[in-house]
CSV table of C-alpha atoms in Angstrom, one decimal:
chain,number,residue,atom,x,y,z
A,1,MET,CA,1.6,9.1,-12.8
A,2,ILE,CA,3.0,7.5,-9.6
A,3,LYS,CA,0.6,9.6,-7.5
A,4,TYR,CA,-2.3,8.4,-9.6
A,5,LEU,CA,-1.3,4.7,-9.2
A,6,TYR,CA,-0.7,5.1,-5.5
A,7,HIS,CA,-4.0,6.7,-4.9
A,8,TYR,CA,-5.8,4.2,-7.1
A,9,LEU,CA,-4.2,1.3,-5.2
A,10,TYR,CA,-5.5,2.9,-2.0
A,11,PHE,CA,-8.9,3.2,-3.5
A,12,ARG,CA,-9.0,-0.4,-4.6
A,13,LEU,CA,-7.8,-1.6,-1.2
A,14,TYR,CA,-10.5,0.6,0.4
A,15,LYS,CA,-13.2,-0.9,-1.8
A,16,PHE,CA,-11.9,-4.4,-0.9
A,17,ALA,CA,-12.0,-3.6,2.8
A,18,LYS,CA,-15.5,-2.3,2.5
A,19,LYS,CA,-16.6,-5.4,0.6
A,20,VAL,CA,-15.3,-7.8,3.3
A,21,GLY,CA,-16.9,-5.7,6.0
A,22,THR,CA,-14.0,-4.3,8.0
A,23,VAL,CA,-14.9,-1.8,10.8
A,24,ASP,CA,-12.8,1.0,9.4
A,25,ALA,CA,-12.0,0.6,5.7
A,26,THR,CA,-10.0,3.8,5.5
A,27,TRP,CA,-7.5,2.6,8.1
A,28,THR,CA,-7.5,-0.9,6.8
A,29,ALA,CA,-6.6,0.3,3.3
A,30,MET,CA,-3.8,2.5,4.7
A,31,LEU,CA,-2.4,-0.5,6.6
A,32,LEU,CA,-2.6,-2.8,3.6
A,33,ILE,CA,-0.8,-0.4,1.3
A,34,SER,CA,1.8,0.1,4.0
A,35,ALA,CA,2.3,-3.7,4.2
A,36,LEU,CA,2.7,-3.9,0.4
A,37,LEU,CA,5.3,-1.1,0.5
A,38,PHE,CA,7.1,-2.9,3.3
A,39,PHE,CA,7.1,-6.1,1.2
A,40,ASN,CA,8.6,-4.1,-1.7
A,41,PHE,CA,11.3,-2.2,0.1
A,42,ALA,CA,12.3,-4.6,2.9
A,43,PRO,CA,14.0,-7.2,0.7
A,44,MET,CA,16.0,-4.6,-1.1
A,45,ILE,CA,17.1,-2.9,2.1
A,46,PHE,CA,18.0,-6.1,3.9
A,47,TYR,CA,19.8,-7.4,0.8
A,48,PHE,CA,21.9,-4.2,0.8
A,49,ILE,CA,22.6,-4.5,4.5
A,50,ASN,CA,23.8,-8.1,4.1
A,51,ILE,CA,26.0,-7.2,1.1
A,52,LYS,CA,27.7,-4.4,3.0
A,53,LYS,CA,27.8,-6.4,6.2
A,54,ILE,CA,26.2,-3.6,8.1
A,55,SER,CA,24.8,-4.5,11.5
A,56,PHE,CA,21.4,-3.1,12.4
A,57,PRO,CA,19.3,-3.9,15.4
A,58,LYS,CA,16.7,-6.7,15.1
A,59,PHE,CA,13.9,-4.2,15.4
A,60,PHE,CA,15.0,-2.3,12.3
A,61,GLY,CA,12.0,-3.9,10.4
A,62,SER,CA,9.6,-2.5,12.9
A,63,ILE,CA,11.1,1.0,12.5
A,64,LEU,CA,10.8,0.7,8.7
A,65,ILE,CA,7.1,-0.3,8.8
A,66,GLY,CA,6.5,2.5,11.3
A,67,PHE,CA,7.9,5.1,9.0
A,68,ILE,CA,5.9,3.6,6.1
A,69,CYS,CA,2.7,3.7,8.1
A,70,LEU,CA,3.4,7.3,9.2
A,71,PHE,CA,4.1,8.3,5.6
A,72,ASN,CA,0.8,6.8,4.5
A,73,PHE,CA,-1.1,8.3,7.4
A,74,PHE,CA,-0.2,11.7,6.2
A,75,ILE,CA,-1.0,10.9,2.6
A,76,PHE,CA,-4.3,9.3,3.2
A,77,ILE,CA,-5.8,9.7,6.6
A,78,TYR,CA,-4.6,13.1,7.9
A,79,LYS,CA,-7.2,15.8,7.2
A,80,ASP,CA,-9.5,13.1,5.7
A,81,LYS,CA,-7.6,13.2,2.3
A,82,CYS,CA,-8.8,9.6,1.7
A,83,PHE,CA,-12.4,10.8,1.1
A,84,TYR,CA,-11.3,13.1,-1.7
A,85,ILE,CA,-9.3,10.2,-3.3
A,86,ILE,CA,-12.3,7.9,-2.9
A,87,LYS,CA,-14.6,10.5,-4.4
A,88,ASP,CA,-12.3,11.0,-7.4
A,89,TYR,CA,-12.2,7.3,-8.3
A,90,GLU,CA,-15.8,6.4,-7.6
A,91,LYS,CA,-16.9,7.5,-11.0
A,92,GLU,CA,-14.8,5.0,-13.0
A,93,THR,CA,-16.5,3.1,-15.8
A,94,ASP,CA,-16.9,-0.7,-15.8
A,95,ARG,CA,-14.2,-1.1,-18.4
A,96,GLU,CA,-11.7,1.0,-16.3
A,97,LYS,CA,-12.7,-0.9,-13.2
A,98,ILE,CA,-11.9,-4.3,-14.8
A,99,ILE,CA,-8.6,-3.2,-16.3
A,100,SER,CA,-7.4,-1.5,-13.2
A,101,THR,CA,-8.5,-4.3,-10.9
A,102,ILE,CA,-6.4,-6.7,-12.9
A,103,VAL,CA,-3.4,-4.4,-12.7
A,104,VAL,CA,-3.8,-4.0,-8.9
A,105,ILE,CA,-4.2,-7.8,-8.4
A,106,THR,CA,-1.2,-8.4,-10.5
A,107,TYR,CA,0.9,-5.9,-8.5
A,108,ILE,CA,-0.2,-7.5,-5.2
A,109,VAL,CA,0.5,-11.1,-6.4
A,110,LEU,CA,3.9,-10.1,-7.8
A,111,THR,CA,4.8,-8.2,-4.6
A,112,LEU,CA,3.9,-11.3,-2.4
A,113,VAL,CA,5.8,-13.7,-4.7
A,114,ILE,CA,8.9,-11.6,-5.1
A,115,SER,CA,9.2,-10.7,-1.4
A,116,HIS,CA,9.5,-14.3,-0.4
């Protein structure tokens, strides 16, 4: 279930990147999903760090986003896995497209609102 949602989110971000005319939609979608994951995990991690009074270097956020990007690179870009994902979801019906697009937009908005 999680894998389906994660792959579908990538697919929707890929379609959005293609629609706005980015040069490389596969990489743009991978970077966008990485940013969303960072916005999900960073507040929790930094909150935990503040509670425990643990001192981390200021570049800890950069390391975190680097690991997230590397993780997503191997899931989506490495060995062109993204094209298999895109091919799987291209055949969705109009009803599925509308419902899933609403879910994806809701997730993105909630992520941005909660992370600030």
